[in-house]
Amino acid sequence: MRQGLFVSFEGIDGAGKSTHIEALADALRTAGRTVVLTREPGGTPLAEQIRTLALHQPMDGLTEALLMFAARRDHARQVIGPALAQGHVVLCDRFTDATFAYQGGGRGLDWNLLSKMELVALDGIAFEADSLHQNASPAAVLQPDLTLWFDLPPEVAAQRLAGTRVADKFEAQPAAFFEAVRAGYARRLAEAPARFARINADQPKEAVQAQVRAAVQARGWL
Ligand code: TMP
């Protein structure tokens, strides 16, 4: 059986990551892999309901984080863990780094508190997924094998988003919020540099796509 692979896509709103997920999925399918495309918050019926609440109802940062982790637990149990155990590739539009970046960086929640919440929320899931997975470590919390961080200045992202759709609660935040989110992602990268590939998203689509492909190829997965 092939090893499962878990790749997450991160970045501030307007970074353009969604268009690149499909392209990578196609490339991996062509290489013979079974690919599961999913997103957070969401990916299961329950988690999609939580998504609607978290993106549209006013609430404090801790409530947001609790909802994100509740959605993540359901998603990891029902979708990500089983797919990895079957040796599939999981491409996930956001994962735990988003909670550190948005609720930690953006909303100012304590980093250590988020780490504790992460351990509680994903308790019992890492082992199931990782037992057939690379770098198996029963004690470790479930993390992507690779996180592609689409990084660009918030003002460029805001220009891209302007007028494209009705903004949700996060998209409507001011530039300073996204600067703090971006700093949160940078901190996550500094804490786990081997897991991250920083993609310069302030480039033409083709150049971004080439960088994504190169990051995956560098790990021998394409
Ligand atoms: P999306 O629009 O990229 O699907 O992401 C949904 C929004 O939810 C986006 O603004 C980021 C935010 N979010 C958090 O604040 N915390 C999280 O843990 C996740 C997964 C998303």
PDB file of N, CA, C and O in Angstrom, residues 41-85:
ATOM      1  N   PRO A  41     -12.570  25.719   7.585  1.00  0.00           N
ATOM      2  CA  PRO A  41     -13.453  24.813   8.297  1.00  0.00           C
ATOM      3  C   PRO A  41     -14.433  24.181   7.321  1.00  0.00           C
ATOM      4  O   PRO A  41     -14.916  24.851   6.407  1.00  0.00           O
ATOM      5  N   GLY A  42     -14.687  22.891   7.492  1.00  0.00           N
ATOM      6  CA  GLY A  42     -15.627  22.200   6.609  1.00  0.00           C
ATOM      7  C   GLY A  42     -15.160  20.788   6.334  1.00  0.00           C
ATOM      8  O   GLY A  42     -14.400  20.202   7.101  1.00  0.00           O
ATOM      9  N   GLY A  43     -15.635  20.230   5.226  1.00  0.00           N
ATOM     10  CA  GLY A  43     -15.197  18.901   4.807  1.00  0.00           C
ATOM     11  C   GLY A  43     -16.084  17.755   5.271  1.00  0.00           C
ATOM     12  O   GLY A  43     -15.942  16.641   4.787  1.00  0.00           O
ATOM     13  N   THR A  44     -16.978  18.021   6.231  1.00  0.00           N
ATOM     14  CA  THR A  44     -18.013  17.045   6.621  1.00  0.00           C
ATOM     15  C   THR A  44     -19.311  17.846   6.783  1.00  0.00           C
ATOM     16  O   THR A  44     -19.259  19.079   6.946  1.00  0.00           O
ATOM     17  N   PRO A  45     -20.473  17.194   6.790  1.00  0.00           N
ATOM     18  CA  PRO A  45     -21.724  17.951   6.973  1.00  0.00           C
ATOM     19  C   PRO A  45     -21.720  18.778   8.265  1.00  0.00           C
ATOM     20  O   PRO A  45     -22.097  19.956   8.260  1.00  0.00           O
ATOM     21  N   LEU A  46     -21.239  18.184   9.365  1.00  0.00           N
ATOM     22  CA  LEU A  46     -21.207  18.927  10.632  1.00  0.00           C
ATOM     23  C   LEU A  46     -20.236  20.105  10.536  1.00  0.00           C
ATOM     24  O   LEU A  46     -20.555  21.233  10.925  1.00  0.00           O
ATOM     25  N   ALA A  47     -19.047  19.844  10.022  1.00  0.00           N
ATOM     26  CA  ALA A  47     -18.027  20.902   9.961  1.00  0.00           C
ATOM     27  C   ALA A  47     -18.448  22.029   9.008  1.00  0.00           C
ATOM     28  O   ALA A  47     -18.089  23.190   9.223  1.00  0.00           O
ATOM     29  N   GLU A  48     -19.219  21.697   7.980  1.00  0.00           N
ATOM     30  CA  GLU A  48     -19.701  22.755   7.076  1.00  0.00           C
ATOM     31  C   GLU A  48     -20.719  23.646   7.809  1.00  0.00           C
ATOM     32  O   GLU A  48     -20.778  24.858   7.584  1.00  0.00           O
ATOM     33  N   GLN A  49     -21.518  23.031   8.694  1.00  0.00           N
ATOM     34  CA  GLN A  49     -22.453  23.856   9.485  1.00  0.00           C
ATOM     35  C   GLN A  49     -21.682  24.762  10.436  1.00  0.00           C
ATOM     36  O   GLN A  49     -22.030  25.926  10.632  1.00  0.00           O
ATOM     37  N   ILE A  50     -20.626  24.215  11.033  1.00  0.00           N
ATOM     38  CA  ILE A  50     -19.787  25.034  11.923  1.00  0.00           C
ATOM     39  C   ILE A  50     -19.159  26.176  11.128  1.00  0.00           C
ATOM     40  O   ILE A  50     -19.061  27.308  11.598  1.00  0.00           O
ATOM     41  N   ARG A  51     -18.738  25.873   9.886  1.00  0.00           N
ATOM     42  CA  ARG A  51     -18.157  26.903   9.020  1.00  0.00           C
ATOM     43  C   ARG A  51     -19.105  28.092   8.856  1.00  0.00           C
ATOM     44  O   ARG A  51     -18.707  29.253   8.977  1.00  0.00           O
ATOM     45  N   THR A  52     -20.372  27.775   8.569  1.00  0.00           N
ATOM     46  CA  THR A  52     -21.355  28.841   8.367  1.00  0.00           C
ATOM     47  C   THR A  52     -21.453  29.725   9.609  1.00  0.00           C
ATOM     48  O   THR A  52     -21.470  30.960   9.511  1.00  0.00           O
ATOM     49  N   LEU A  53     -21.463  29.097  10.780  1.00  0.00           N
ATOM     50  CA  LEU A  53     -21.521  29.871  12.024  1.00  0.00           C
ATOM     51  C   LEU A  53     -20.262  30.716  12.199  1.00  0.00           C
ATOM     52  O   LEU A  53     -20.336  31.919  12.444  1.00  0.00           O
ATOM     53  N   ALA A  54     -19.102  30.081  12.062  1.00  0.00           N
ATOM     54  CA  ALA A  54     -17.841  30.767  12.361  1.00  0.00           C
ATOM     55  C   ALA A  54     -17.562  31.919  11.397  1.00  0.00           C
ATOM     56  O   ALA A  54     -16.969  32.923  11.779  1.00  0.00           O
ATOM     57  N   LEU A  55     -18.007  31.770  10.156  1.00  0.00           N
ATOM     58  CA  LEU A  55     -17.710  32.809   9.162  1.00  0.00           C
ATOM     59  C   LEU A  55     -18.733  33.946   9.146  1.00  0.00           C
ATOM     60  O   LEU A  55     -18.463  34.986   8.551  1.00  0.00           O
ATOM     61  N   HIS A  56     -19.877  33.733   9.795  1.00  0.00           N
ATOM     62  CA  HIS A  56     -20.916  34.760   9.663  1.00  0.00           C
ATOM     63  C   HIS A  56     -21.480  35.291  10.975  1.00  0.00           C
ATOM     64  O   HIS A  56     -22.115  36.332  10.975  1.00  0.00           O
ATOM     65  N   GLN A  57     -21.277  34.586  12.084  1.00  0.00           N
ATOM     66  CA  GLN A  57     -21.816  35.069  13.357  1.00  0.00           C
ATOM     67  C   GLN A  57     -20.740  35.801  14.145  1.00  0.00           C
ATOM     68  O   GLN A  57     -19.603  35.336  14.210  1.00  0.00           O
ATOM     69  N   PRO A  58     -21.117  36.916  14.779  1.00  0.00           N
ATOM     70  CA  PRO A  58     -20.140  37.583  15.649  1.00  0.00           C
ATOM     71  C   PRO A  58     -19.846  36.717  16.877  1.00  0.00           C
ATOM     72  O   PRO A  58     -20.764  36.107  17.435  1.00  0.00           O
ATOM     73  N   MET A  59     -18.591  36.651  17.278  1.00  0.00           N
ATOM     74  CA  MET A  59     -18.194  35.873  18.465  1.00  0.00           C
ATOM     75  C   MET A  59     -16.781  36.274  18.848  1.00  0.00           C
ATOM     76  O   MET A  59     -16.072  36.882  18.034  1.00  0.00           O
ATOM     77  N   ASP A  60     -16.364  35.930  20.057  1.00  0.00           N
ATOM     78  CA  ASP A  60     -14.989  36.285  20.436  1.00  0.00           C
ATOM     79  C   ASP A  60     -13.996  35.274  19.870  1.00  0.00           C
ATOM     80  O   ASP A  60     -14.395  34.209  19.362  1.00  0.00           O
ATOM     81  N   GLY A  61     -12.716  35.615  19.960  1.00  0.00           N
ATOM     82  CA  GLY A  61     -11.678  34.807  19.326  1.00  0.00           C
ATOM     83  C   GLY A  61     -11.608  33.385  19.873  1.00  0.00           C
ATOM     84  O   GLY A  61     -11.374  32.435  19.131  1.00  0.00           O
ATOM     85  N   LEU A  62     -11.829  33.251  21.202  1.00  0.00           N
ATOM     86  CA  LEU A  62     -11.744  31.907  21.790  1.00  0.00           C
ATOM     87  C   LEU A  62     -12.883  31.021  21.285  1.00  0.00           C
ATOM     88  O   LEU A  62     -12.681  29.841  20.978  1.00  0.00           O
ATOM     89  N   THR A  63     -14.077  31.600  21.177  1.00  0.00           N
ATOM     90  CA  THR A  63     -15.212  30.827  20.637  1.00  0.00           C
ATOM     91  C   THR A  63     -14.906  30.400  19.207  1.00  0.00           C
ATOM     92  O   THR A  63     -15.155  29.249  18.823  1.00  0.00           O
ATOM     93  N   GLU A  64     -14.329  31.314  18.449  1.00  0.00           N
ATOM     94  CA  GLU A  64     -13.928  30.989  17.066  1.00  0.00           C
ATOM     95  C   GLU A  64     -12.965  29.808  17.047  1.00  0.00           C
ATOM     96  O   GLU A  64     -13.138  28.852  16.285  1.00  0.00           O
ATOM     97  N   ALA A  65     -11.951  29.877  17.909  1.00  0.00           N
ATOM     98  CA  ALA A  65     -10.941  28.816  17.935  1.00  0.00           C
ATOM     99  C   ALA A  65     -11.568  27.485  18.340  1.00  0.00           C
ATOM    100  O   ALA A  65     -11.259  26.438  17.763  1.00  0.00           O
ATOM    101  N   LEU A  66     -12.451  27.520  19.328  1.00  0.00           N
ATOM    102  CA  LEU A  66     -13.121  26.277  19.771  1.00  0.00           C
ATOM    103  C   LEU A  66     -13.930  25.676  18.622  1.00  0.00           C
ATOM    104  O   LEU A  66     -13.925  24.458  18.414  1.00  0.00           O
ATOM    105  N   LEU A  67     -14.621  26.526  17.891  1.00  0.00           N
ATOM    106  CA  LEU A  67     -15.419  26.020  16.751  1.00  0.00           C
ATOM    107  C   LEU A  67     -14.511  25.466  15.653  1.00  0.00           C
ATOM    108  O   LEU A  67     -14.808  24.422  15.061  1.00  0.00           O
ATOM    109  N   MET A  68     -13.413  26.166  15.376  1.00  0.00           N
ATOM    110  CA  MET A  68     -12.488  25.682  14.339  1.00  0.00           C
ATOM    111  C   MET A  68     -11.939  24.308  14.715  1.00  0.00           C
ATOM    112  O   MET A  68     -11.844  23.413  13.880  1.00  0.00           O
ATOM    113  N   PHE A  69     -11.589  24.147  15.987  1.00  0.00           N
ATOM    114  CA  PHE A  69     -11.036  22.853  16.406  1.00  0.00           C
ATOM    115  C   PHE A  69     -12.108  21.761  16.449  1.00  0.00           C
ATOM    116  O   PHE A  69     -11.820  20.594  16.168  1.00  0.00           O
ATOM    117  N   ALA A  70     -13.333  22.135  16.804  1.00  0.00           N
ATOM    118  CA  ALA A  70     -14.416  21.132  16.797  1.00  0.00           C
ATOM    119  C   ALA A  70     -14.649  20.647  15.370  1.00  0.00           C
ATOM    120  O   ALA A  70     -14.767  19.437  15.107  1.00  0.00           O
ATOM    121  N   ALA A  71     -14.695  21.589  14.445  1.00  0.00           N
ATOM    122  CA  ALA A  71     -14.872  21.230  13.027  1.00  0.00           C
ATOM    123  C   ALA A  71     -13.698  20.361  12.563  1.00  0.00           C
ATOM    124  O   ALA A  71     -13.876  19.367  11.847  1.00  0.00           O
ATOM    125  N   ARG A  72     -12.498  20.725  13.003  1.00  0.00           N
ATOM    126  CA  ARG A  72     -11.292  19.990  12.587  1.00  0.00           C
ATOM    127  C   ARG A  72     -11.307  18.559  13.111  1.00  0.00           C
ATOM    128  O   ARG A  72     -10.928  17.629  12.397  1.00  0.00           O
ATOM    129  N   ARG A  73     -11.745  18.377  14.341  1.00  0.00           N
ATOM    130  CA  ARG A  73     -11.787  17.016  14.886  1.00  0.00           C
ATOM    131  C   ARG A  73     -12.716  16.127  14.046  1.00  0.00           C
ATOM    132  O   ARG A  73     -12.357  15.013  13.679  1.00  0.00           O
ATOM    133  N   ASP A  74     -13.901  16.644  13.761  1.00  0.00           N
ATOM    134  CA  ASP A  74     -14.864  15.853  12.980  1.00  0.00           C
ATOM    135  C   ASP A  74     -14.298  15.535  11.594  1.00  0.00           C
ATOM    136  O   ASP A  74     -14.370  14.400  11.122  1.00  0.00           O
ATOM    137  N   HIS A  75     -13.681  16.522  10.980  1.00  0.00           N
ATOM    138  CA  HIS A  75     -13.095  16.382   9.648  1.00  0.00           C
ATOM    139  C   HIS A  75     -11.930  15.379   9.664  1.00  0.00           C
ATOM    140  O   HIS A  75     -11.822  14.516   8.782  1.00  0.00           O
ATOM    141  N   ALA A  76     -11.077  15.493  10.672  1.00  0.00           N
ATOM    142  CA  ALA A  76      -9.913  14.595  10.754  1.00  0.00           C
ATOM    143  C   ALA A  76     -10.359  13.156  10.998  1.00  0.00           C
ATOM    144  O   ALA A  76      -9.807  12.219  10.414  1.00  0.00           O
ATOM    145  N   ARG A  77     -11.365  12.978  11.850  1.00  0.00           N
ATOM    146  CA  ARG A  77     -11.855  11.613  12.152  1.00  0.00           C
ATOM    147  C   ARG A  77     -12.533  10.986  10.943  1.00  0.00           C
ATOM    148  O   ARG A  77     -12.361   9.820  10.651  1.00  0.00           O
ATOM    149  N   GLN A  78     -13.335  11.789  10.266  1.00  0.00           N
ATOM    150  CA  GLN A  78     -14.190  11.208   9.229  1.00  0.00           C
ATOM    151  C   GLN A  78     -13.578  11.202   7.836  1.00  0.00           C
ATOM    152  O   GLN A  78     -13.929  10.367   7.010  1.00  0.00           O
ATOM    153  N   VAL A  79     -12.712  12.152   7.557  1.00  0.00           N
ATOM    154  CA  VAL A  79     -12.214  12.302   6.182  1.00  0.00           C
ATOM    155  C   VAL A  79     -10.689  12.137   6.097  1.00  0.00           C
ATOM    156  O   VAL A  79     -10.194  11.257   5.387  1.00  0.00           O
ATOM    157  N   ILE A  80      -9.946  12.971   6.819  1.00  0.00           N
ATOM    158  CA  ILE A  80      -8.490  13.005   6.616  1.00  0.00           C
ATOM    159  C   ILE A  80      -7.831  11.710   7.088  1.00  0.00           C
ATOM    160  O   ILE A  80      -7.078  11.074   6.328  1.00  0.00           O
ATOM    161  N   GLY A  81      -8.128  11.296   8.315  1.00  0.00           N
ATOM    162  CA  GLY A  81      -7.509  10.086   8.865  1.00  0.00           C
ATOM    163  C   GLY A  81      -7.781   8.866   7.992  1.00  0.00           C
ATOM    164  O   GLY A  81      -6.837   8.170   7.573  1.00  0.00           O
ATOM    165  N   PRO A  82      -9.065   8.576   7.677  1.00  0.00           N
ATOM    166  CA  PRO A  82      -9.356   7.411   6.847  1.00  0.00           C
ATOM    167  C   PRO A  82      -8.699   7.484   5.459  1.00  0.00           C
ATOM    168  O   PRO A  82      -8.217   6.472   4.952  1.00  0.00           O
ATOM    169  N   ALA A  83      -8.662   8.655   4.857  1.00  0.00           N
ATOM    170  CA  ALA A  83      -8.046   8.777   3.517  1.00  0.00           C
ATOM    171  C   ALA A  83      -6.547   8.488   3.585  1.00  0.00           C
ATOM    172  O   ALA A  83      -5.997   7.776   2.741  1.00  0.00           O
ATOM    173  N   LEU A  84      -5.871   9.027   4.605  1.00  0.00           N
ATOM    174  CA  LEU A  84      -4.429   8.770   4.749  1.00  0.00           C
ATOM    175  C   LEU A  84      -4.175   7.289   5.024  1.00  0.00           C
ATOM    176  O   LEU A  84      -3.229   6.701   4.488  1.00  0.00           O
ATOM    177  N   ALA A  85      -5.037   6.687   5.826  1.00  0.00           N
ATOM    178  CA  ALA A  85      -4.867   5.261   6.149  1.00  0.00           C
ATOM    179  C   ALA A  85      -5.000   4.389   4.906  1.00  0.00           C
ATOM    180  O   ALA A  85      -4.427   3.304   4.839  1.00  0.00           O
TER     181      ALA A  85
END
